Amino acid sequence: VANQFVAILLAGGSGKRFWPLSREARPKQFLRLLGTSTLIEETCDRVRLADGTPPPVIVSAHRQQALVRESLGDRAFTLVTEPCGRNTGPAVALGLIHALRTTPDAIVGVFASDHYIPDTADFHRHLRAAIRFARDTDRIVTLGLVPTLPETGYGYIQRAPQVLSRAEGLACHDVAAFVEKPDLATAQRYLAEGSYLWNSGMFVARASRLLAELYACLPEVAAAADELATLLGTPAYEPRLLEVFPTLPSVSIDVGVLEKTRAIAVLPAAFAWSDVGSWNALLPFADAEQECFVRGERVYLHDCRRTLVVRDGEHTSVLAACGLDGVGVIETADATLVLSLDRAQEVRRILEAIEARGEHRDVL
Amino acid sequence: VANQFVAILLAGGSGKRFWPLSREARPKQFLRLLGTSTLIEETCDRVRLADGTPPPVIVSAHRQQALVRESLGDRAFTLVTEPCGRNTGPAVALGLIHALRTTPDAIVGVFASDHYIPDTADFHRHLRAAIRFARDTDRIVTLGLVPTLPETGYGYIQRAPQVLSRAEGLACHDVAAFVEKPDLATAQRYLAEGSYLWNSGMFVARASRLLAELYACLPEVAAAADELATLLGTPAYEPRLLEVFPTLPSVSIDVGVLEKTRAIAVLPAAFAWSDVGSWNALLPFADAEQECFVRGERVYLHDCRRTLVVRDGEHTSVLAACGLDGVGVIETADATLVLSLDRAQEVRRILEAIEARGEHRDVL
């Protein structure tokens, strides 16, 4: 099945939650947050199941294409442009027609390009199972992460009791419900209950099934994709894309298709995973003994807990921290951020303040 | 009385509690912590009661004399060298003979050079009263600060009920007891009780009285001072100083004299005062509204409380802080410290770690 599998990587995201490391011009997927490679590099390598796996299709905004090429170096991939942001529904449809062009009987997997999954072997076991389930059941197989925390920042997928299929020691279930981001009490109940899974946004399906469901659920998007597919490889593709894409509804693939179709299943997945949603999300990957996450040189910590220190680039100065708990220090060449990690969602407030004062916009 | 008043400023202190701003070569008194001037400059200006006040005598270590001259510019002062550290007893004796040389009927005041007193007028009112009390009662008049916090870092002076003298709306009392740094429960009791005062280390006395008490309590120190006094202004002074000073006992003026003599009194003083003992000590001087103390440019704070940001020198980068509470960020050209202000006493641990690793000793 590895030769049929085409990964569609959604790399159009932008965001400032990792400021000052991420900038308007360099969003999260292009950062080396948790390894020596950028998140998009790691994702690109991770979705390559075997030597014969076709190159992934990367759907990205125009302004990020240079960063994609720079990040991925001499890896093989198909780069697809979204002319504008229309959420993941139209982006997946666009990726899908490119996947079908190279691999007509493709089984596609859709992945964010900016998530972190440290154990590739464990991920591959789940991916192989998902591909088999997608092929055998002809459903869209979502990967639902077994929750480890009462997380309020994710949507959940409740699995039904009945097992549809088994493979690789894993079971694929009917979906009982998609549920919105819960409050803390509800999230705690979900965690205790056991049948609720984090909606990771990853899913696997036969390309033909996904196209059929797009037709059923988002006919306007499917029709546009179908028309563009006939133009692929011709000079007419690009102008038509620029014309039609902005007219498509801005809708996520989850809301637009996965939550509507009945051809859906969920594979409870237990591999380590993070959507790396904020500076706070790096802490679980800290050195276990010190509970501190340190990147960069000339760093001295004394008696710190749950502390994150990231120094980007070269620094001639020393950075010392003393007695901190739950604090992050991120230092780049032109900006340093010191933040309470519990408040990592509020980094944008700083950026608004800088924007408002109007003096140091070059650091945004 | 202003023409008789000679201040003796003790400037021999070293210390690293304000690292990375303070260094081995530049201790606290030479820092601009709380104003546009260094603490020693401010002290020098503060003890000048009137136009006719004689220049202060500054007792300092040899290695700091260039810093004293640099800091004080064209102010008038007498610079006296301690050949080595022998605590404040011998330092005061040394200062005393220099004060007596220029002002034979001097009333001296002894002050640390690295404390912070924002209201000079209020200080002068207390100082004038102390000088009058010292002259009229011929006692050593200590300034005991009315406590505002159950401070465990200071020694206390308990005043006796009986008032010895009144002036400038202030009263001078007998001393009931000197007490050591208390634990928190004791400090809370002292604060509630009302007769306990912080021992600020400041005192005023007729020079003749102080010399007499030195003879009574520290005869070895007094004898050496007496001998050196006869050599002042001759080439024999310096070699004899180098010879005799290191042989003197290392003893504080408090333990050596003030706590022993019965010719002692205390003036309860209510002016704002800080010994600026650590980074934490700057917070009370924060902007009242934000509870944040900010020095330096290109600083952005979002929703921080009890936060201290000090950027020394010029910085081209932005420094942003988000959601902090009780955190200090101190940035110099070659070192940045981020610390929990409750743990400000532990800065030396960082320095020990840098010393131990042996790589970046240039920042110590």
XYZ file of C-alpha atoms in Angstrom:
728
model
C 0.000 0.000 0.000
C 2.952 2.345 0.507
C 3.173 2.876 -3.271
C -0.424 4.083 -3.373
C -0.140 6.417 -0.426
C 0.056 10.131 -1.149
C 0.316 12.536 1.759
C -1.300 15.949 1.431
C 0.457 18.395 3.744
C -1.362 21.575 4.637
C 1.318 24.244 4.978
C -0.662 27.427 4.447
C -0.877 28.324 8.106
C 0.462 31.541 9.447
C 0.569 32.726 13.013
C 2.430 34.570 15.649
C 2.093 32.289 18.606
C 5.795 31.525 18.509
C 6.885 35.120 18.322
C 9.656 36.234 18.443
C 10.839 33.062 16.710
C 7.912 33.006 14.281
C 7.272 36.132 12.271
C 4.686 37.177 9.743
C 7.090 35.991 7.088
C 8.122 32.741 8.848
C 5.305 30.822 10.503
C 5.619 27.851 12.797
C 6.050 25.080 10.214
C 9.332 26.687 9.175
C 10.808 26.756 12.692
C 13.224 24.330 14.284
C 11.267 24.082 17.511
C 11.892 20.558 18.632
C 14.719 19.146 16.590
C 17.430 20.068 14.175
C 14.891 20.198 11.345
C 11.900 22.424 10.750
C 8.473 20.984 11.528
C 7.627 20.825 7.809
C 10.837 18.921 7.059
C 10.070 16.451 9.794
C 6.499 16.060 8.561
C 7.694 15.529 5.009
C 10.084 12.805 6.131
C 7.556 11.211 8.457
C 4.869 10.650 5.835
C 7.292 8.766 3.612
C 6.259 5.225 4.510
C 8.694 3.373 2.251
C 11.072 3.861 -0.659
C 8.232 3.600 -3.175
C 5.960 6.131 -1.484
C 5.047 8.884 -3.983
C 6.197 12.405 -3.090
C 3.833 14.343 -0.853
C 1.641 17.143 -2.136
C 2.249 20.347 -0.191
C -0.513 22.949 -0.249
C 0.837 26.328 0.701
C 0.281 30.044 0.294
C 2.164 31.797 -2.472
C 4.266 33.881 -0.124
C 5.534 30.759 1.652
C 6.686 28.766 -1.337
C 10.257 29.998 -1.137
C 10.349 28.907 2.518
C 8.953 25.478 1.607
C 11.657 24.986 -1.024
C 14.354 26.280 1.296
C 13.185 24.023 4.126
C 12.756 20.852 2.085
C 15.975 21.115 0.074
C 16.342 18.272 -2.398
C 13.419 16.210 -1.141
C 10.818 15.267 -3.776
C 7.425 16.950 -3.386
C 4.651 18.545 -5.397
C 4.112 22.155 -4.400
C 0.574 23.454 -4.830
C -0.440 27.073 -4.357
C -3.532 28.313 -2.620
C -4.125 31.730 -4.194
C -5.703 32.838 -0.923
C -6.736 31.321 2.385
C -10.053 29.455 2.146
C -9.556 27.177 5.164
C -8.770 23.487 4.843
C -11.786 22.339 2.753
C -10.722 23.938 -0.549
C -7.032 23.311 0.313
C -7.615 19.573 0.659
C -9.616 19.522 -2.575
C -6.738 21.223 -4.364
C -4.218 18.796 -2.905
C -6.439 15.910 -3.843
C -6.491 16.640 -7.586
C -2.693 16.898 -7.608
C -2.400 13.588 -5.751
C -4.771 11.916 -8.223
C -2.768 13.218 -11.166
C 0.370 11.327 -10.178
C -1.356 8.399 -8.464
C -4.789 7.703 -9.947
C -5.635 4.982 -7.406
C -4.208 7.008 -4.519
C -5.033 6.542 -0.895
C -4.442 9.985 0.527
C -3.525 11.083 4.008
C -4.104 14.663 5.101
C -1.744 16.157 7.671
C -0.858 19.492 9.141
C 2.736 20.437 8.366
C 3.405 21.922 11.786
C 2.692 19.155 14.271
C 5.265 17.221 16.273
C 5.382 13.412 16.446
C 8.625 12.174 17.931
C 8.226 8.424 17.317
C 8.124 7.840 13.565
C 7.966 4.031 13.859
C 4.890 4.235 16.065
C 3.344 6.777 13.696
C 4.034 4.476 10.733
C 2.319 1.559 12.432
C -0.808 3.689 12.879
C -0.548 5.102 9.367
C -0.274 1.637 7.831
C -3.306 0.524 9.802
C -5.238 3.644 8.747
C -4.369 3.017 5.092
C -5.573 -0.578 5.373
C -8.768 0.500 7.093
C -9.385 3.201 4.453
C -8.814 0.701 1.675
C -10.822 -2.136 3.239
C -13.763 -0.143 4.597
C -13.685 2.629 1.974
C -14.292 5.159 4.677
C -12.482 8.300 5.675
C -10.375 7.132 8.628
C -9.589 9.897 11.087
C -6.773 9.519 13.584
C -8.140 10.248 17.049
C -5.460 10.677 19.687
C -6.105 8.986 23.009
C -6.159 11.982 25.360
C -3.580 12.281 28.108
C -4.834 15.585 29.531
C -8.223 17.284 29.872
C -7.320 19.490 26.913
C -9.771 22.308 26.202
C -8.009 23.512 23.069
C -8.963 20.591 20.812
C -12.182 19.241 19.354
C -12.930 15.621 20.257
C -14.153 12.592 18.320
C -16.222 10.098 20.271
C -15.723 6.571 18.997
C -18.648 4.179 18.908
C -18.211 0.847 20.703
C -18.331 -1.286 17.574
C -15.049 -2.234 15.908
C -15.125 -2.003 12.125
C -11.796 -3.582 11.404
C -8.512 -4.612 12.995
C -4.929 -4.397 11.739
C -1.407 -3.939 13.168
C -2.835 -4.567 16.643
C -5.119 -1.555 16.214
C -8.871 -1.244 15.847
C -10.910 1.080 13.682
C -14.260 2.236 15.090
C -17.460 3.846 13.944
C -17.702 7.506 14.948
C -20.356 8.303 17.540
C -19.938 12.075 17.385
C -17.678 14.993 16.639
C -17.713 17.414 19.557
C -16.529 20.995 19.871
C -13.758 22.211 22.151
C -15.080 21.487 25.642
C -14.829 23.460 28.859
C -12.507 22.049 31.514
C -15.163 20.089 33.423
C -16.379 18.483 30.205
C -12.814 17.749 29.106
C -12.173 16.056 32.440
C -15.291 13.949 31.933
C -14.124 13.044 28.411
C -10.744 12.014 29.752
C -12.312 9.804 32.426
C -14.950 8.377 30.097
C -12.442 6.844 27.706
C -14.303 6.911 24.380
C -13.377 10.521 23.501
C -10.357 11.148 21.318
C -8.553 14.328 20.321
C -9.342 15.352 16.781
C -5.825 15.624 15.419
C -6.936 16.772 11.975
C -5.144 13.780 10.410
C -7.155 11.440 8.233
C -6.655 8.829 5.530
C -9.049 7.918 2.700
C -9.153 6.544 -0.785
C -8.880 9.607 -3.039
C -12.020 8.445 -4.843
C -13.946 8.279 -1.571
C -12.768 11.711 -0.465
C -13.731 13.171 -3.853
C -17.140 11.522 -3.659
C -17.736 12.965 -0.207
C -16.579 16.386 -1.368
C -19.180 16.150 -4.135
C -21.820 15.167 -1.619
C -20.959 17.686 1.087
C -19.217 20.610 -0.657
C -20.422 20.373 -4.265
C -19.169 23.846 -5.208
C -15.674 23.006 -4.016
C -15.721 19.597 -5.672
C -16.909 21.055 -8.991
C -14.141 23.652 -8.962
C -11.575 20.985 -8.152
C -12.919 18.775 -10.914
C -12.635 21.583 -13.445
C -9.112 22.489 -12.307
C -8.106 18.820 -12.551
C -8.888 18.888 -16.285
C -6.612 21.914 -16.679
C -3.636 20.545 -14.713
C -0.409 20.776 -16.696
C -1.854 23.351 -19.107
C -1.328 27.128 -19.166
C -5.020 27.538 -18.364
C -4.715 26.048 -14.873
C -3.108 28.995 -13.101
C -5.434 31.755 -14.383
C -8.486 29.634 -13.710
C -7.230 28.802 -10.204
C -6.751 32.507 -9.465
C -10.255 33.126 -10.767
C -12.213 30.360 -9.098
C -10.417 29.719 -5.785
C -11.300 33.066 -4.169
C -14.984 32.380 -4.919
C -15.017 29.126 -2.928
C -16.528 29.038 0.570
C -14.058 29.288 3.429
C -14.781 26.075 5.277
C -12.722 23.514 7.143
C -12.588 19.942 5.874
C -13.813 18.874 9.317
C -16.953 20.976 9.329
C -17.490 20.756 5.583
C -17.040 17.029 5.090
C -15.866 14.853 8.003
C -18.651 15.881 10.364
C -21.313 15.395 7.669
C -20.437 12.199 5.893
C -21.441 8.795 7.159
C -18.451 7.204 5.421
C -16.323 8.052 8.425
C -14.373 5.995 10.946
C -11.888 6.710 13.671
C -8.651 4.974 14.561
C -7.776 5.535 18.215
C -4.102 6.403 18.136
C -1.748 6.415 21.080
C 1.498 7.776 19.631
C 3.062 10.856 21.181
C 1.741 13.915 19.379
C 1.586 17.648 19.820
C 0.073 20.332 17.662
C 2.671 22.628 19.249
C 0.026 25.266 19.779
C 2.063 27.683 21.876
C 5.361 28.046 23.724
C 3.700 26.182 26.576
C 3.327 23.108 24.348
C 7.097 22.587 24.273
C 7.359 21.902 27.995
C 6.238 18.258 27.821
C 9.319 17.685 25.681
C 11.594 19.094 28.368
C 14.431 17.187 29.894
C 12.606 14.925 32.335
C 14.876 15.539 35.287
C 14.902 19.320 35.320
C 11.465 19.844 33.750
C 13.184 22.538 31.740
C 13.348 22.910 27.987
C 16.590 24.551 26.898
C 17.739 25.339 23.374
C 20.770 27.452 22.683
C 24.172 28.093 24.123
C 25.611 30.043 27.059
C 22.537 29.260 29.141
C 22.781 28.846 32.917
C 19.814 27.719 35.004
C 19.710 27.652 38.784
C 16.806 25.882 40.447
C 14.260 26.446 37.700
C 11.194 24.323 37.091
C 8.898 24.137 34.053
C 11.121 26.685 32.406
C 11.728 27.124 28.718
C 14.765 28.877 27.308
C 15.164 29.210 23.551
C 18.007 31.268 22.102
C 17.834 31.501 18.358
C 20.933 32.201 16.335
C 24.291 33.166 17.723
C 24.661 35.035 20.956
C 27.828 36.343 22.517
C 26.117 37.091 25.819
C 25.271 34.757 28.667
C 21.642 34.042 29.587
C 21.028 33.060 33.199
C 17.784 32.137 34.950
C 17.249 31.746 38.671
C 14.335 30.292 40.590
C 11.842 30.436 37.722
C 8.711 28.300 37.558
C 6.498 28.276 34.499
C 8.402 30.992 32.661
C 9.626 31.060 29.083
C 12.541 33.116 27.760
C 12.873 33.335 23.998
C 15.705 35.354 22.552
C 16.348 36.178 18.922
C 18.703 38.680 17.347
C 16.198 41.535 17.482
C 13.664 40.599 20.146
C 13.488 38.879 23.514
C 10.246 37.625 25.040
C 9.861 36.667 28.682
C 6.449 35.192 29.396
C 4.455 33.264 31.892
C 3.886 29.984 30.055
C 0.326 29.811 31.369
C -0.284 32.971 29.397
C 1.325 31.784 26.192
C -1.920 32.387 24.307
C -1.522 36.118 24.893
C 1.688 36.662 22.950
C -0.396 38.417 20.299
C -1.196 41.152 22.846
C 2.481 42.082 22.856
C 2.452 42.215 19.092
C -0.624 44.425 19.157
C 1.165 46.738 21.582
C 4.219 46.952 19.332
C 1.983 47.504 16.329
C 0.101 50.221 18.200
C 3.202 52.093 19.313
C 4.444 51.926 15.757
C 8.127 52.190 16.601
C 9.523 48.687 16.260
C 7.332 47.075 13.619
C 10.380 45.467 12.057
C 10.325 42.834 14.809
C 6.757 41.689 14.052
C 25.757 73.092 62.966
C 25.982 72.385 59.221
C 29.536 73.811 59.200
C 30.616 71.305 61.818
C 29.032 68.302 60.182
C 31.344 65.877 58.394
C 29.852 62.824 56.731
C 31.876 59.633 56.627
C 30.733 57.510 53.710
C 31.610 53.842 53.747
C 32.188 52.855 50.144
C 34.336 49.785 50.499
C 31.527 47.322 49.884
C 31.651 44.841 47.097
C 29.049 42.351 46.094
C 27.322 40.584 43.323
C 23.723 40.818 44.358
C 23.001 43.111 41.445
C 24.647 40.943 38.855
C 24.693 41.287 35.905
C 24.635 45.038 36.490
C 27.123 44.862 39.350
C 30.397 43.112 38.717
C 33.424 42.288 40.804
C 34.917 45.516 39.498
C 31.779 47.662 39.857
C 29.784 47.091 43.038
C 26.374 48.478 43.861
C 27.354 51.957 45.035
C 28.602 52.696 41.518
C 25.348 51.699 39.806
C 22.539 53.929 38.601
C 19.827 51.757 40.084
C 17.164 54.236 41.021
C 17.955 57.501 39.393
C 20.152 59.132 36.833
C 23.040 59.177 39.319
C 24.949 56.389 41.014
C 24.035 55.598 44.610
C 27.353 57.042 45.829
C 26.761 60.283 43.943
C 23.306 60.587 45.457
C 24.682 59.838 48.915
C 27.428 62.415 48.497
C 24.887 65.064 47.496
C 22.436 64.065 50.198
C 24.829 64.490 53.128
C 25.638 68.052 52.090
C 23.370 69.883 54.525
C 24.220 73.405 53.485
C 26.712 75.438 51.460
C 29.155 75.508 54.354
C 29.092 71.778 55.046
C 32.660 70.393 54.871
C 33.330 67.814 52.143
C 32.527 64.235 53.101
C 35.210 61.683 53.885
C 34.868 58.627 51.671
C 36.436 55.414 52.925
C 36.960 52.999 50.104
C 39.069 50.092 48.934
C 42.068 50.866 46.782
C 40.669 49.131 43.717
C 37.527 51.295 43.827
C 39.141 54.696 44.059
C 39.075 55.289 40.319
C 35.352 54.499 40.336
C 34.779 56.912 43.219
C 36.552 59.715 41.372
C 34.751 58.883 38.121
C 31.370 58.796 39.868
C 31.788 61.957 41.908
C 33.273 64.126 39.197
C 34.141 67.613 40.434
C 32.446 67.298 43.808
C 34.668 68.027 46.827
C 35.506 65.015 49.007
C 38.344 63.454 50.960
C 39.188 60.011 49.683
C 40.565 57.587 52.261
C 41.916 54.166 51.447
C 41.320 51.015 53.429
C 44.331 48.845 52.566
C 42.136 45.783 53.077
C 38.667 44.940 54.324
C 38.447 45.006 58.153
C 34.692 45.584 58.398
C 33.210 48.924 59.435
C 34.913 49.391 62.827
C 38.412 50.167 61.538
C 36.921 51.909 58.468
C 34.971 54.341 60.663
C 38.079 54.968 62.813
C 40.042 55.764 59.676
C 37.340 58.101 58.399
C 37.153 59.740 61.793
C 40.783 60.862 61.915
C 40.452 62.401 58.462
C 37.260 64.214 59.520
C 38.986 65.537 62.623
C 41.938 66.802 60.610
C 39.811 69.223 58.591
C 37.181 69.894 61.274
C 38.598 69.547 64.810
C 35.209 70.083 66.464
C 33.417 67.873 63.971
C 30.118 66.202 64.498
C 30.360 63.190 62.225
C 27.668 61.167 60.530
C 28.418 57.670 59.293
C 26.521 56.425 56.246
C 26.639 53.599 53.772
C 27.302 54.869 50.271
C 24.871 52.481 48.625
C 21.506 53.126 50.250
C 18.559 54.850 48.657
C 16.663 57.736 50.250
C 14.372 59.454 47.785
C 13.268 62.435 49.902
C 16.332 64.561 50.673
C 14.353 67.263 52.521
C 12.884 64.718 54.896
C 16.306 63.166 55.379
C 17.798 66.591 56.144
C 15.167 67.258 58.793
C 16.144 64.010 60.536
C 19.832 64.651 60.047
C 19.605 68.139 61.565
C 17.738 66.699 64.526
C 20.328 63.925 64.950
C 23.164 66.468 64.862
C 21.435 68.558 67.534
C 20.803 65.485 69.688
C 24.415 64.349 69.291
C 25.688 67.795 70.215
C 23.259 68.336 73.103
C 23.329 64.853 74.673
C 26.894 63.972 73.592
C 25.704 60.511 72.703
C 26.032 58.482 69.540
C 22.648 58.972 67.896
C 21.632 56.099 65.643
C 18.919 56.512 63.060
C 16.364 53.752 63.556
C 13.898 53.447 60.707
C 10.263 52.911 61.657
C 9.579 49.515 60.071
C 6.968 49.202 57.349
C 7.387 45.459 56.800
C 8.289 42.470 58.984
C 11.776 42.551 57.514
C 13.996 39.608 58.475
C 17.088 40.926 56.721
C 17.862 43.744 59.152
C 18.923 43.998 62.756
C 16.556 46.021 64.976
C 17.048 48.653 67.656
C 14.460 48.748 70.410
C 13.896 52.247 71.704
C 13.255 52.796 75.400
C 10.098 54.715 76.353
C 11.923 57.708 77.785
C 12.535 60.665 75.490
C 15.984 62.209 75.877
C 15.486 65.261 73.741
C 13.194 66.802 71.135
C 13.961 68.827 68.016
C 12.489 69.429 64.559
C 9.319 67.654 65.694
C 11.366 64.523 66.371
C 12.287 62.746 69.576
C 15.499 61.051 70.565
C 15.204 58.014 72.825
C 17.325 55.869 75.046
C 18.147 52.486 73.490
C 16.542 49.495 75.207
C 18.357 46.883 73.116
C 20.060 46.014 69.872
C 18.596 42.811 68.452
C 19.811 40.465 65.753
C 18.001 39.743 62.473
C 14.761 38.102 63.605
C 12.790 35.232 62.109
C 9.524 36.143 60.406
C 7.283 35.572 63.430
C 9.535 37.729 65.585
C 9.725 40.400 62.905
C 5.927 40.454 62.762
C 5.809 40.887 66.508
C 8.363 43.726 66.307
C 6.290 45.425 63.634
C 3.108 45.190 65.740
C 4.837 46.138 68.968
C 5.956 49.561 67.721
C 9.152 50.176 69.689
C 11.442 48.231 67.331
C 13.274 50.121 64.619
C 15.374 48.970 61.687
C 19.064 49.437 62.312
C 19.968 51.435 59.231
C 23.659 51.624 60.062
C 23.459 55.438 60.019
C 24.552 57.333 63.119
C 25.686 60.774 64.169
C 28.071 61.691 67.018
C 30.524 64.277 68.142
C 33.867 63.090 66.732
C 35.340 63.381 70.226
C 32.597 61.159 71.652
C 33.050 58.546 68.925
C 36.809 58.543 69.478
C 36.313 58.170 73.218
C 33.995 55.221 72.712
C 36.452 53.663 70.254
C 39.093 53.901 72.961
C 36.739 52.315 75.461
C 35.387 49.546 73.249
C 38.036 48.902 70.584
C 41.262 50.171 72.137
C 43.504 48.502 69.560
C 41.639 50.190 66.722
C 41.579 53.530 68.538
C 45.305 53.387 69.246
C 46.131 52.653 65.637
C 43.872 55.495 64.512
C 45.505 57.813 66.995
C 48.969 56.953 65.749
C 47.919 57.334 62.109
C 46.350 60.704 62.933
C 49.753 62.018 63.985
C 51.209 60.901 60.641
C 48.499 62.423 58.437
C 49.957 64.588 55.715
C 53.421 63.062 56.091
C 55.122 60.425 53.905
C 55.055 58.066 56.894
C 51.242 57.788 56.903
C 50.827 55.447 53.931
C 53.499 52.857 54.872
C 52.311 52.800 58.471
C 48.674 52.421 57.315
C 49.674 49.468 55.143
C 51.516 47.988 58.078
C 49.023 48.465 60.875
C 45.602 48.269 59.214
C 45.794 44.558 58.299
C 46.625 43.745 61.934
C 43.380 45.308 63.217
C 40.452 43.099 64.206
C 37.744 42.722 61.591
C 34.730 44.015 63.482
C 31.679 46.069 62.639
C 31.171 49.427 64.312
C 27.788 48.146 65.494
C 29.117 45.088 67.297
C 32.397 46.727 68.271
C 31.077 50.013 69.647
C 27.402 50.878 69.296
C 26.105 47.757 71.021
C 28.604 48.140 73.873
C 28.592 51.790 74.757
C 26.043 53.356 77.060
C 26.501 56.729 75.342
C 23.972 55.683 72.724
C 20.576 56.982 71.659
C 18.184 56.310 68.851
C 16.217 58.697 66.676
C 13.139 56.994 65.247
C 13.141 58.031 61.619
C 10.251 57.739 59.201
C 11.759 58.834 55.894
C 11.605 56.475 52.940
C 14.746 54.363 52.902
C 16.077 51.220 51.299
C 19.383 49.490 51.644
C 18.702 48.168 48.139
C 19.751 44.718 49.220
C 18.750 42.825 46.104
C 16.865 43.182 42.837
C 13.707 42.558 44.851
C 14.330 45.754 46.818
C 13.698 47.902 43.747
C 10.045 46.842 43.415
C 8.715 49.209 46.102
C 9.949 52.024 43.875
C 7.914 50.740 40.933
C 5.328 52.787 39.157
C 2.386 52.530 41.529
C -0.220 51.757 38.936
C 1.463 48.874 37.178
C 3.524 47.651 40.124
C 6.304 47.298 37.591
C 9.773 48.797 37.688
C 11.063 49.499 34.195
C 14.397 51.020 33.212
C 15.569 51.085 29.638
C 14.152 51.485 26.188
C 12.276 49.311 23.713
C 10.473 47.547 26.536
C 6.922 46.244 26.122
C 4.945 44.822 29.030
C 1.582 43.120 28.758
C -0.334 42.405 31.929
C 2.682 42.054 34.221
C 2.631 42.582 37.975
C 5.526 43.067 40.407
C 7.863 42.871 37.466
C 11.237 44.494 37.126
C 12.897 45.170 33.794
C 16.319 46.811 33.687
C 18.160 47.189 30.392
C 21.590 48.642 30.826
C 23.309 50.424 27.993
C 22.091 50.574 24.441
C 20.032 47.815 22.916
C 18.850 47.539 19.362
C 16.487 44.686 20.182
C 13.011 44.787 21.677
C 12.347 43.280 25.104
C 8.791 42.099 25.714
C 7.234 40.553 28.806
C 3.843 38.914 29.058
C 1.849 37.839 32.086
C 4.762 37.906 34.531
C 4.344 38.201 38.288
C 7.324 38.619 40.583
C 9.922 38.233 37.858
C 12.966 40.369 37.131
C 14.688 40.709 33.763
C 18.066 42.412 33.775
C 19.899 42.803 30.511
C 23.407 44.118 29.968
C 25.626 43.996 26.920
C 27.110 40.612 27.807
C 24.655 38.962 30.193
C 20.920 38.666 30.762
C 19.427 37.458 34.025
C 15.814 36.361 34.414
C 14.961 35.632 38.010
C 12.135 35.060 40.389
C 12.337 38.162 42.595
C 11.540 36.077 45.676
C 14.799 34.292 44.979
C 16.877 37.404 44.438
C 19.233 36.325 47.231
C 20.348 33.378 45.111
C 21.904 35.288 42.255
C 25.294 34.229 43.573
C 24.379 30.614 42.744
C 24.321 31.546 39.082
C 27.728 33.154 39.450
C 29.047 30.036 41.140
C 27.728 27.949 38.246
C 29.408 30.208 35.693
C 32.604 30.136 37.748
C 32.407 26.349 37.960
C 31.872 25.812 34.251
C 34.797 28.112 33.594
C 33.702 29.191 30.132
C 32.263 32.665 30.532
C 34.138 34.111 33.483
C 34.410 37.426 31.688
C 30.786 38.167 32.675
C 31.419 37.765 36.408
